[in-house]
């Protein structure tokens, strides 16, 4: 009996360390684009899980893309994180993307008043699972080009990437619900089932719905999410 219980616990530990991450508590959610209308090379699809979303199907051609959308200024002042739902047909496809940047600006174009993230480092294949993932891009991890984006007047979003078109043939990248949120500065991304791998576990761990870090209950409310 003890041996059986031990085996069950070991299996749970292995599964948790491979697949599960903590989800952030999102507050002050401000939608930038609900991905119900197409832009760039992305087309609208009806996904079984997400409903209407945007999809990019790799046909074996091309080496880069720069898909962008402009919109009326949106006030996301007070938010500290860009969040989006990302679907990959298989995590290994990310290794064929040389670089990918996610960008927001308040200038209506790229490279001016721009806040950007190196998405290729956030979307590592070791963190992603096949299917949908919630991805957090923290402002503290971003870079600026010709000034920071004014969060009270965001009016432009872009995904830029360089990739191996032939190697990605047949793969699919989908995105949905691009939004700005407030998470309180906590890093939820590297909390595994058994062990926290962040910089400061006494400060950075917080469970959804709680105001303070709670190490004793850090395994509660686990779901798939990536970031950092």
JSON list of C-alpha atoms in Angstrom, two decimals:
[
{"chain": "A", "resi": 1, "resn": "UNK", "atom": "CA", "xyz": [0.00, 0.00, 0.00]},
{"chain": "A", "resi": 2, "resn": "UNK", "atom": "CA", "xyz": [2.78, 2.43, 0.96]},
{"chain": "A", "resi": 3, "resn": "UNK", "atom": "CA", "xyz": [4.65, 1.57, -2.22]},
{"chain": "A", "resi": 4, "resn": "UNK", "atom": "CA", "xyz": [1.55, 2.28, -4.30]},
{"chain": "A", "resi": 5, "resn": "UNK", "atom": "CA", "xyz": [1.01, 5.64, -2.62]},
{"chain": "A", "resi": 6, "resn": "UNK", "atom": "CA", "xyz": [4.68, 6.52, -3.15]},
{"chain": "A", "resi": 7, "resn": "UNK", "atom": "CA", "xyz": [4.43, 5.67, -6.86]},
{"chain": "A", "resi": 8, "resn": "UNK", "atom": "CA", "xyz": [1.31, 7.81, -7.25]},
{"chain": "A", "resi": 9, "resn": "UNK", "atom": "CA", "xyz": [3.02, 10.75, -5.56]},
{"chain": "A", "resi": 10, "resn": "UNK", "atom": "CA", "xyz": [6.09, 10.40, -7.78]},
{"chain": "A", "resi": 11, "resn": "UNK", "atom": "CA", "xyz": [3.95, 10.38, -10.93]},
{"chain": "A", "resi": 12, "resn": "UNK", "atom": "CA", "xyz": [2.11, 13.51, -9.74]},
{"chain": "A", "resi": 13, "resn": "UNK", "atom": "CA", "xyz": [5.42, 15.22, -9.03]},
{"chain": "A", "resi": 14, "resn": "UNK", "atom": "CA", "xyz": [6.81, 14.37, -12.48]},
{"chain": "A", "resi": 15, "resn": "UNK", "atom": "CA", "xyz": [3.68, 15.59, -14.26]},
{"chain": "A", "resi": 16, "resn": "UNK", "atom": "CA", "xyz": [3.61, 18.80, -12.24]},
{"chain": "A", "resi": 17, "resn": "UNK", "atom": "CA", "xyz": [7.25, 19.67, -12.86]},
{"chain": "A", "resi": 18, "resn": "UNK", "atom": "CA", "xyz": [6.84, 19.16, -16.60]},
{"chain": "A", "resi": 19, "resn": "UNK", "atom": "CA", "xyz": [3.53, 20.81, -17.31]},
{"chain": "A", "resi": 20, "resn": "UNK", "atom": "CA", "xyz": [2.05, 23.12, -14.71]},
{"chain": "A", "resi": 21, "resn": "UNK", "atom": "CA", "xyz": [2.58, 26.79, -13.92]},
{"chain": "A", "resi": 22, "resn": "UNK", "atom": "CA", "xyz": [0.72, 29.20, -11.67]},
{"chain": "A", "resi": 23, "resn": "UNK", "atom": "CA", "xyz": [-1.78, 31.58, -13.19]},
{"chain": "A", "resi": 24, "resn": "UNK", "atom": "CA", "xyz": [-1.73, 35.27, -12.37]},
{"chain": "A", "resi": 25, "resn": "UNK", "atom": "CA", "xyz": [-4.64, 37.06, -10.82]},
{"chain": "A", "resi": 26, "resn": "UNK", "atom": "CA", "xyz": [-5.63, 39.61, -13.44]},
{"chain": "A", "resi": 27, "resn": "UNK", "atom": "CA", "xyz": [-7.09, 42.92, -12.33]},
{"chain": "A", "resi": 28, "resn": "UNK", "atom": "CA", "xyz": [-8.00, 46.09, -14.26]},
{"chain": "A", "resi": 29, "resn": "UNK", "atom": "CA", "xyz": [-8.31, 44.12, -17.49]},
{"chain": "A", "resi": 30, "resn": "UNK", "atom": "CA", "xyz": [-8.20, 46.39, -20.56]},
{"chain": "A", "resi": 31, "resn": "UNK", "atom": "CA", "xyz": [-8.75, 44.71, -23.93]},
{"chain": "A", "resi": 32, "resn": "UNK", "atom": "CA", "xyz": [-6.50, 45.93, -26.74]},
{"chain": "A", "resi": 33, "resn": "UNK", "atom": "CA", "xyz": [-7.78, 43.53, -29.40]},
{"chain": "A", "resi": 34, "resn": "UNK", "atom": "CA", "xyz": [-10.25, 40.67, -29.01]},
{"chain": "A", "resi": 35, "resn": "UNK", "atom": "CA", "xyz": [-8.90, 39.02, -32.18]},
{"chain": "A", "resi": 36, "resn": "UNK", "atom": "CA", "xyz": [-12.32, 38.84, -33.81]},
{"chain": "A", "resi": 37, "resn": "UNK", "atom": "CA", "xyz": [-11.08, 40.84, -36.81]},
{"chain": "A", "resi": 38, "resn": "UNK", "atom": "CA", "xyz": [-8.11, 39.94, -38.97]},
{"chain": "A", "resi": 39, "resn": "UNK", "atom": "CA", "xyz": [-4.88, 41.89, -39.39]},
{"chain": "A", "resi": 40, "resn": "UNK", "atom": "CA", "xyz": [-1.62, 41.23, -41.20]},
{"chain": "A", "resi": 41, "resn": "UNK", "atom": "CA", "xyz": [-1.23, 37.57, -42.16]},
{"chain": "A", "resi": 42, "resn": "UNK", "atom": "CA", "xyz": [-3.58, 36.42, -39.41]},
{"chain": "A", "resi": 43, "resn": "UNK", "atom": "CA", "xyz": [-7.02, 35.19, -40.46]},
{"chain": "A", "resi": 44, "resn": "UNK", "atom": "CA", "xyz": [-10.11, 34.80, -38.30]},
{"chain": "A", "resi": 45, "resn": "UNK", "atom": "CA", "xyz": [-10.94, 31.22, -37.34]},
{"chain": "A", "resi": 46, "resn": "UNK", "atom": "CA", "xyz": [-13.52, 29.61, -35.12]},
{"chain": "A", "resi": 47, "resn": "UNK", "atom": "CA", "xyz": [-11.57, 27.62, -32.54]},
{"chain": "A", "resi": 48, "resn": "UNK", "atom": "CA", "xyz": [-13.30, 24.83, -30.61]},
{"chain": "A", "resi": 49, "resn": "UNK", "atom": "CA", "xyz": [-11.97, 26.17, -27.29]},
{"chain": "A", "resi": 50, "resn": "UNK", "atom": "CA", "xyz": [-11.72, 29.92, -27.80]},
{"chain": "A", "resi": 51, "resn": "UNK", "atom": "CA", "xyz": [-14.35, 30.69, -30.41]},
{"chain": "A", "resi": 52, "resn": "UNK", "atom": "CA", "xyz": [-13.29, 33.43, -32.83]},
{"chain": "A", "resi": 53, "resn": "UNK", "atom": "CA", "xyz": [-9.55, 33.99, -32.78]},
{"chain": "A", "resi": 54, "resn": "UNK", "atom": "CA", "xyz": [-6.69, 34.79, -35.15]},
{"chain": "A", "resi": 55, "resn": "UNK", "atom": "CA", "xyz": [-4.60, 32.10, -36.84]},
{"chain": "A", "resi": 56, "resn": "UNK", "atom": "CA", "xyz": [-1.43, 32.09, -38.90]},
{"chain": "A", "resi": 57, "resn": "UNK", "atom": "CA", "xyz": [-0.88, 28.94, -40.99]},
{"chain": "A", "resi": 58, "resn": "UNK", "atom": "CA", "xyz": [2.70, 28.39, -42.13]},
{"chain": "A", "resi": 59, "resn": "UNK", "atom": "CA", "xyz": [2.75, 27.17, -45.74]},
{"chain": "A", "resi": 60, "resn": "UNK", "atom": "CA", "xyz": [6.49, 26.59, -46.05]},
{"chain": "A", "resi": 61, "resn": "UNK", "atom": "CA", "xyz": [7.21, 29.99, -47.57]},
{"chain": "A", "resi": 62, "resn": "UNK", "atom": "CA", "xyz": [8.68, 33.17, -46.12]},
{"chain": "A", "resi": 63, "resn": "UNK", "atom": "CA", "xyz": [11.35, 34.16, -43.66]},
{"chain": "A", "resi": 64, "resn": "UNK", "atom": "CA", "xyz": [9.69, 36.86, -41.60]},
{"chain": "A", "resi": 65, "resn": "UNK", "atom": "CA", "xyz": [6.42, 38.64, -40.90]},
{"chain": "A", "resi": 66, "resn": "UNK", "atom": "CA", "xyz": [5.38, 41.92, -39.35]},
{"chain": "A", "resi": 67, "resn": "UNK", "atom": "CA", "xyz": [1.68, 41.85, -38.52]},
{"chain": "A", "resi": 68, "resn": "UNK", "atom": "CA", "xyz": [0.32, 45.04, -36.99]},
{"chain": "A", "resi": 69, "resn": "UNK", "atom": "CA", "xyz": [-2.95, 46.77, -36.20]},
{"chain": "A", "resi": 70, "resn": "UNK", "atom": "CA", "xyz": [-3.75, 50.38, -35.32]},
{"chain": "A", "resi": 71, "resn": "UNK", "atom": "CA", "xyz": [-6.75, 51.45, -33.26]},
{"chain": "A", "resi": 72, "resn": "UNK", "atom": "CA", "xyz": [-8.13, 54.43, -31.36]},
{"chain": "A", "resi": 73, "resn": "UNK", "atom": "CA", "xyz": [-6.11, 55.24, -28.20]},
{"chain": "A", "resi": 74, "resn": "UNK", "atom": "CA", "xyz": [-6.89, 52.89, -25.32]},
{"chain": "A", "resi": 75, "resn": "UNK", "atom": "CA", "xyz": [-6.19, 53.86, -21.71]},
{"chain": "A", "resi": 76, "resn": "UNK", "atom": "CA", "xyz": [-4.43, 51.05, -19.83]},
{"chain": "A", "resi": 77, "resn": "UNK", "atom": "CA", "xyz": [-2.70, 53.27, -17.29]},
{"chain": "A", "resi": 78, "resn": "UNK", "atom": "CA", "xyz": [-2.07, 51.39, -14.06]},
{"chain": "A", "resi": 79, "resn": "UNK", "atom": "CA", "xyz": [-1.59, 48.04, -15.79]},
{"chain": "A", "resi": 80, "resn": "UNK", "atom": "CA", "xyz": [1.75, 46.28, -15.48]},
{"chain": "A", "resi": 81, "resn": "UNK", "atom": "CA", "xyz": [1.46, 43.29, -17.83]},
{"chain": "A", "resi": 82, "resn": "UNK", "atom": "CA", "xyz": [0.53, 42.53, -21.44]},
{"chain": "A", "resi": 83, "resn": "UNK", "atom": "CA", "xyz": [-1.32, 39.22, -21.67]},
{"chain": "A", "resi": 84, "resn": "UNK", "atom": "CA", "xyz": [-2.43, 37.15, -24.66]},
{"chain": "A", "resi": 85, "resn": "UNK", "atom": "CA", "xyz": [-3.69, 33.66, -25.35]},
{"chain": "A", "resi": 86, "resn": "UNK", "atom": "CA", "xyz": [-1.28, 31.79, -27.63]},
{"chain": "A", "resi": 87, "resn": "UNK", "atom": "CA", "xyz": [-1.91, 28.51, -29.43]},
{"chain": "A", "resi": 88, "resn": "UNK", "atom": "CA", "xyz": [0.91, 26.42, -30.90]},
{"chain": "A", "resi": 89, "resn": "UNK", "atom": "CA", "xyz": [0.34, 23.21, -32.82]},
{"chain": "A", "resi": 90, "resn": "UNK", "atom": "CA", "xyz": [3.45, 21.83, -31.14]},
{"chain": "A", "resi": 91, "resn": "UNK", "atom": "CA", "xyz": [5.94, 23.49, -28.74]},
{"chain": "A", "resi": 92, "resn": "UNK", "atom": "CA", "xyz": [8.97, 22.48, -30.81]},
{"chain": "A", "resi": 93, "resn": "UNK", "atom": "CA", "xyz": [7.86, 24.85, -33.58]},
{"chain": "A", "resi": 94, "resn": "UNK", "atom": "CA", "xyz": [9.19, 27.77, -31.52]},
{"chain": "A", "resi": 95, "resn": "UNK", "atom": "CA", "xyz": [12.76, 26.56, -32.08]},
{"chain": "A", "resi": 96, "resn": "UNK", "atom": "CA", "xyz": [12.32, 27.43, -35.76]},
{"chain": "A", "resi": 97, "resn": "UNK", "atom": "CA", "xyz": [11.46, 31.04, -34.97]},
{"chain": "A", "resi": 98, "resn": "UNK", "atom": "CA", "xyz": [14.76, 32.92, -34.84]},
{"chain": "A", "resi": 99, "resn": "UNK", "atom": "CA", "xyz": [13.28, 35.91, -33.11]},
{"chain": "A", "resi": 100, "resn": "UNK", "atom": "CA", "xyz": [9.83, 37.27, -32.33]},
{"chain": "A", "resi": 101, "resn": "UNK", "atom": "CA", "xyz": [8.89, 40.57, -30.76]},
{"chain": "A", "resi": 102, "resn": "UNK", "atom": "CA", "xyz": [5.56, 41.68, -29.34]},
{"chain": "A", "resi": 103, "resn": "UNK", "atom": "CA", "xyz": [5.19, 45.46, -29.39]},
{"chain": "A", "resi": 104, "resn": "UNK", "atom": "CA", "xyz": [2.78, 48.16, -28.22]},
{"chain": "A", "resi": 105, "resn": "UNK", "atom": "CA", "xyz": [3.12, 51.85, -29.02]},
{"chain": "A", "resi": 106, "resn": "UNK", "atom": "CA", "xyz": [1.29, 55.12, -28.50]},
{"chain": "A", "resi": 107, "resn": "UNK", "atom": "CA", "xyz": [2.67, 56.60, -31.72]},
{"chain": "A", "resi": 108, "resn": "UNK", "atom": "CA", "xyz": [0.48, 54.69, -34.16]},
{"chain": "A", "resi": 109, "resn": "UNK", "atom": "CA", "xyz": [3.49, 53.02, -35.75]},
{"chain": "A", "resi": 110, "resn": "UNK", "atom": "CA", "xyz": [6.49, 50.86, -34.89]},
{"chain": "A", "resi": 111, "resn": "UNK", "atom": "CA", "xyz": [9.81, 51.99, -33.38]},
{"chain": "A", "resi": 112, "resn": "UNK", "atom": "CA", "xyz": [8.39, 55.19, -31.92]},
{"chain": "A", "resi": 113, "resn": "UNK", "atom": "CA", "xyz": [7.23, 55.40, -28.30]},
{"chain": "A", "resi": 114, "resn": "UNK", "atom": "CA", "xyz": [7.44, 51.62, -28.35]},
{"chain": "A", "resi": 115, "resn": "UNK", "atom": "CA", "xyz": [7.43, 49.09, -25.53]},
{"chain": "A", "resi": 116, "resn": "UNK", "atom": "CA", "xyz": [8.48, 45.63, -26.71]},
{"chain": "A", "resi": 117, "resn": "UNK", "atom": "CA", "xyz": [9.20, 42.14, -25.45]},
{"chain": "A", "resi": 118, "resn": "UNK", "atom": "CA", "xyz": [11.44, 39.42, -26.88]},
{"chain": "A", "resi": 119, "resn": "UNK", "atom": "CA", "xyz": [8.66, 36.87, -27.21]},
{"chain": "A", "resi": 120, "resn": "UNK", "atom": "CA", "xyz": [10.98, 34.15, -28.51]},
{"chain": "A", "resi": 121, "resn": "UNK", "atom": "CA", "xyz": [12.59, 33.95, -25.07]},
{"chain": "A", "resi": 122, "resn": "UNK", "atom": "CA", "xyz": [9.26, 33.97, -23.23]},
{"chain": "A", "resi": 123, "resn": "UNK", "atom": "CA", "xyz": [7.71, 31.38, -25.54]},
{"chain": "A", "resi": 124, "resn": "UNK", "atom": "CA", "xyz": [10.33, 28.75, -24.93]},
{"chain": "A", "resi": 125, "resn": "UNK", "atom": "CA", "xyz": [9.31, 25.25, -25.98]},
{"chain": "A", "resi": 126, "resn": "UNK", "atom": "CA", "xyz": [10.05, 23.98, -22.46]},
{"chain": "A", "resi": 127, "resn": "UNK", "atom": "CA", "xyz": [7.30, 26.25, -21.09]},
{"chain": "A", "resi": 128, "resn": "UNK", "atom": "CA", "xyz": [4.65, 25.82, -23.76]},
{"chain": "A", "resi": 129, "resn": "UNK", "atom": "CA", "xyz": [2.23, 22.97, -24.18]},
{"chain": "A", "resi": 130, "resn": "UNK", "atom": "CA", "xyz": [0.57, 21.99, -27.43]},
{"chain": "A", "resi": 131, "resn": "UNK", "atom": "CA", "xyz": [-2.66, 23.93, -27.66]},
{"chain": "A", "resi": 132, "resn": "UNK", "atom": "CA", "xyz": [-3.59, 27.12, -25.82]},
{"chain": "A", "resi": 133, "resn": "UNK", "atom": "CA", "xyz": [-1.30, 28.88, -23.33]},
{"chain": "A", "resi": 134, "resn": "UNK", "atom": "CA", "xyz": [-1.81, 32.11, -21.38]},
{"chain": "A", "resi": 135, "resn": "UNK", "atom": "CA", "xyz": [1.32, 34.22, -21.81]},
{"chain": "A", "resi": 136, "resn": "UNK", "atom": "CA", "xyz": [2.34, 37.11, -19.52]},
{"chain": "A", "resi": 137, "resn": "UNK", "atom": "CA", "xyz": [4.67, 39.86, -20.71]},
{"chain": "A", "resi": 138, "resn": "UNK", "atom": "CA", "xyz": [5.68, 41.93, -17.68]},
{"chain": "A", "resi": 139, "resn": "UNK", "atom": "CA", "xyz": [6.49, 45.62, -18.19]},
{"chain": "A", "resi": 140, "resn": "UNK", "atom": "CA", "xyz": [9.56, 45.15, -16.01]},
{"chain": "A", "resi": 141, "resn": "UNK", "atom": "CA", "xyz": [10.94, 42.80, -18.68]},
{"chain": "A", "resi": 142, "resn": "UNK", "atom": "CA", "xyz": [10.26, 45.09, -21.65]},
{"chain": "A", "resi": 143, "resn": "UNK", "atom": "CA", "xyz": [12.50, 47.35, -23.69]},
{"chain": "A", "resi": 144, "resn": "UNK", "atom": "CA", "xyz": [11.83, 50.78, -25.18]},
{"chain": "A", "resi": 145, "resn": "UNK", "atom": "CA", "xyz": [12.51, 52.23, -28.63]},
{"chain": "A", "resi": 146, "resn": "UNK", "atom": "CA", "xyz": [12.50, 56.03, -28.99]},
{"chain": "A", "resi": 147, "resn": "UNK", "atom": "CA", "xyz": [10.58, 56.44, -25.76]},
{"chain": "A", "resi": 148, "resn": "UNK", "atom": "CA", "xyz": [8.22, 54.21, -23.80]},
{"chain": "A", "resi": 149, "resn": "UNK", "atom": "CA", "xyz": [4.67, 53.58, -24.90]},
{"chain": "A", "resi": 150, "resn": "UNK", "atom": "CA", "xyz": [2.23, 55.89, -23.11]},
{"chain": "A", "resi": 151, "resn": "UNK", "atom": "CA", "xyz": [-0.02, 53.35, -21.44]},
{"chain": "A", "resi": 152, "resn": "UNK", "atom": "CA", "xyz": [-2.84, 55.87, -21.25]},
{"chain": "A", "resi": 153, "resn": "UNK", "atom": "CA", "xyz": [-2.95, 56.09, -25.05]},
{"chain": "A", "resi": 154, "resn": "UNK", "atom": "CA", "xyz": [-2.01, 52.70, -26.58]},
{"chain": "A", "resi": 155, "resn": "UNK", "atom": "CA", "xyz": [-2.98, 52.75, -30.26]},
{"chain": "A", "resi": 156, "resn": "UNK", "atom": "CA", "xyz": [-0.82, 50.16, -32.02]},
{"chain": "A", "resi": 157, "resn": "UNK", "atom": "CA", "xyz": [0.10, 46.48, -31.63]},
{"chain": "A", "resi": 158, "resn": "UNK", "atom": "CA", "xyz": [2.56, 44.45, -33.67]},
{"chain": "A", "resi": 159, "resn": "UNK", "atom": "CA", "xyz": [4.06, 40.97, -33.78]},
{"chain": "A", "resi": 160, "resn": "UNK", "atom": "CA", "xyz": [7.34, 40.84, -35.67]},
{"chain": "A", "resi": 161, "resn": "UNK", "atom": "CA", "xyz": [9.20, 37.58, -36.34]},
{"chain": "A", "resi": 162, "resn": "UNK", "atom": "CA", "xyz": [11.98, 36.03, -38.36]},
{"chain": "A", "resi": 163, "resn": "UNK", "atom": "CA", "xyz": [11.56, 32.32, -38.97]},
{"chain": "A", "resi": 164, "resn": "UNK", "atom": "CA", "xyz": [12.49, 29.27, -41.01]},
{"chain": "A", "resi": 165, "resn": "UNK", "atom": "CA", "xyz": [9.50, 28.96, -43.33]},
{"chain": "A", "resi": 166, "resn": "UNK", "atom": "CA", "xyz": [10.35, 25.52, -44.65]},
{"chain": "A", "resi": 167, "resn": "UNK", "atom": "CA", "xyz": [10.81, 24.06, -41.17]},
{"chain": "A", "resi": 168, "resn": "UNK", "atom": "CA", "xyz": [7.49, 25.52, -39.99]},
{"chain": "A", "resi": 169, "resn": "UNK", "atom": "CA", "xyz": [5.43, 24.15, -42.88]},
{"chain": "A", "resi": 170, "resn": "UNK", "atom": "CA", "xyz": [2.13, 22.79, -41.61]},
{"chain": "A", "resi": 171, "resn": "UNK", "atom": "CA", "xyz": [2.39, 24.47, -38.19]},
{"chain": "A", "resi": 172, "resn": "UNK", "atom": "CA", "xyz": [-0.22, 26.85, -36.78]},
{"chain": "A", "resi": 173, "resn": "UNK", "atom": "CA", "xyz": [0.11, 29.87, -34.50]},
{"chain": "A", "resi": 174, "resn": "UNK", "atom": "CA", "xyz": [-3.07, 31.34, -33.02]},
{"chain": "A", "resi": 175, "resn": "UNK", "atom": "CA", "xyz": [-3.64, 34.34, -30.76]},
{"chain": "A", "resi": 176, "resn": "UNK", "atom": "CA", "xyz": [-6.63, 35.63, -28.83]},
{"chain": "A", "resi": 177, "resn": "UNK", "atom": "CA", "xyz": [-7.63, 38.34, -26.33]},
{"chain": "A", "resi": 178, "resn": "UNK", "atom": "CA", "xyz": [-4.64, 40.69, -26.36]},
{"chain": "A", "resi": 179, "resn": "UNK", "atom": "CA", "xyz": [-5.05, 42.68, -23.16]},
{"chain": "A", "resi": 180, "resn": "UNK", "atom": "CA", "xyz": [-3.33, 44.81, -20.54]},
{"chain": "A", "resi": 181, "resn": "UNK", "atom": "CA", "xyz": [-3.80, 43.80, -16.91]},
{"chain": "A", "resi": 182, "resn": "UNK", "atom": "CA", "xyz": [-2.56, 44.56, -13.42]},
{"chain": "A", "resi": 183, "resn": "UNK", "atom": "CA", "xyz": [-0.99, 41.62, -11.57]},
{"chain": "A", "resi": 184, "resn": "UNK", "atom": "CA", "xyz": [0.62, 43.55, -8.72]},
{"chain": "A", "resi": 185, "resn": "UNK", "atom": "CA", "xyz": [4.16, 42.90, -9.89]},
{"chain": "A", "resi": 186, "resn": "UNK", "atom": "CA", "xyz": [4.15, 39.24, -8.90]},
{"chain": "A", "resi": 187, "resn": "UNK", "atom": "CA", "xyz": [5.97, 36.71, -11.06]},
{"chain": "A", "resi": 188, "resn": "UNK", "atom": "CA", "xyz": [3.69, 33.70, -11.39]},
{"chain": "A", "resi": 189, "resn": "UNK", "atom": "CA", "xyz": [5.38, 32.13, -14.35]},
{"chain": "A", "resi": 190, "resn": "UNK", "atom": "CA", "xyz": [7.93, 29.76, -12.86]},
{"chain": "A", "resi": 191, "resn": "UNK", "atom": "CA", "xyz": [5.97, 28.16, -10.04]},
{"chain": "A", "resi": 192, "resn": "UNK", "atom": "CA", "xyz": [6.01, 24.44, -10.67]},
{"chain": "A", "resi": 193, "resn": "UNK", "atom": "CA", "xyz": [3.91, 21.78, -8.95]},
{"chain": "A", "resi": 194, "resn": "UNK", "atom": "CA", "xyz": [6.59, 21.14, -6.34]},
{"chain": "A", "resi": 195, "resn": "UNK", "atom": "CA", "xyz": [9.13, 23.93, -6.33]},
{"chain": "A", "resi": 196, "resn": "UNK", "atom": "CA", "xyz": [9.23, 27.66, -7.06]},
{"chain": "A", "resi": 197, "resn": "UNK", "atom": "CA", "xyz": [12.03, 28.60, -9.46]},
{"chain": "A", "resi": 198, "resn": "UNK", "atom": "CA", "xyz": [11.73, 32.38, -9.32]},
{"chain": "A", "resi": 199, "resn": "UNK", "atom": "CA", "xyz": [14.04, 34.99, -7.86]},
{"chain": "A", "resi": 200, "resn": "UNK", "atom": "CA", "xyz": [12.31, 35.67, -4.57]},
{"chain": "A", "resi": 201, "resn": "UNK", "atom": "CA", "xyz": [9.76, 33.06, -3.43]},
{"chain": "A", "resi": 202, "resn": "UNK", "atom": "CA", "xyz": [8.90, 34.90, -0.21]},
{"chain": "A", "resi": 203, "resn": "UNK", "atom": "CA", "xyz": [7.72, 37.89, -2.22]},
{"chain": "A", "resi": 204, "resn": "UNK", "atom": "CA", "xyz": [6.80, 36.66, -5.70]},
{"chain": "A", "resi": 205, "resn": "UNK", "atom": "CA", "xyz": [4.39, 33.83, -4.95]},
{"chain": "A", "resi": 206, "resn": "UNK", "atom": "CA", "xyz": [0.72, 34.68, -4.64]},
{"chain": "A", "resi": 207, "resn": "UNK", "atom": "CA", "xyz": [-2.27, 32.45, -5.23]},
{"chain": "A", "resi": 208, "resn": "UNK", "atom": "CA", "xyz": [-5.24, 33.76, -7.20]},
{"chain": "A", "resi": 209, "resn": "UNK", "atom": "CA", "xyz": [-7.66, 35.64, -4.98]},
{"chain": "A", "resi": 210, "resn": "UNK", "atom": "CA", "xyz": [-5.14, 36.26, -2.20]},
{"chain": "A", "resi": 211, "resn": "UNK", "atom": "CA", "xyz": [-3.45, 39.54, -1.39]},
{"chain": "A", "resi": 212, "resn": "UNK", "atom": "CA", "xyz": [-0.27, 38.15, 0.15]},
{"chain": "A", "resi": 213, "resn": "UNK", "atom": "CA", "xyz": [2.23, 35.42, -0.81]},
{"chain": "A", "resi": 214, "resn": "UNK", "atom": "CA", "xyz": [1.22, 32.07, 0.63]},
{"chain": "A", "resi": 215, "resn": "UNK", "atom": "CA", "xyz": [3.97, 29.45, 0.48]},
{"chain": "A", "resi": 216, "resn": "UNK", "atom": "CA", "xyz": [1.94, 26.88, 2.40]},
{"chain": "A", "resi": 217, "resn": "UNK", "atom": "CA", "xyz": [-0.78, 26.81, -0.26]},
{"chain": "A", "resi": 218, "resn": "UNK", "atom": "CA", "xyz": [1.30, 27.54, -3.36]},
{"chain": "A", "resi": 219, "resn": "UNK", "atom": "CA", "xyz": [0.04, 24.40, -5.11]},
{"chain": "A", "resi": 220, "resn": "UNK", "atom": "CA", "xyz": [-3.57, 25.67, -5.20]},
{"chain": "A", "resi": 221, "resn": "UNK", "atom": "CA", "xyz": [-5.22, 26.97, -8.36]},
{"chain": "A", "resi": 222, "resn": "UNK", "atom": "CA", "xyz": [-2.54, 25.66, -10.72]},
{"chain": "A", "resi": 223, "resn": "UNK", "atom": "CA", "xyz": [-3.10, 26.04, -14.43]},
{"chain": "A", "resi": 224, "resn": "UNK", "atom": "CA", "xyz": [-1.00, 26.35, -17.56]},
{"chain": "A", "resi": 225, "resn": "UNK", "atom": "CA", "xyz": [0.58, 29.77, -18.00]},
{"chain": "A", "resi": 226, "resn": "UNK", "atom": "CA", "xyz": [3.93, 31.01, -19.17]},
{"chain": "A", "resi": 227, "resn": "UNK", "atom": "CA", "xyz": [6.01, 34.16, -18.92]},
{"chain": "A", "resi": 228, "resn": "UNK", "atom": "CA", "xyz": [9.53, 35.26, -18.21]}
]
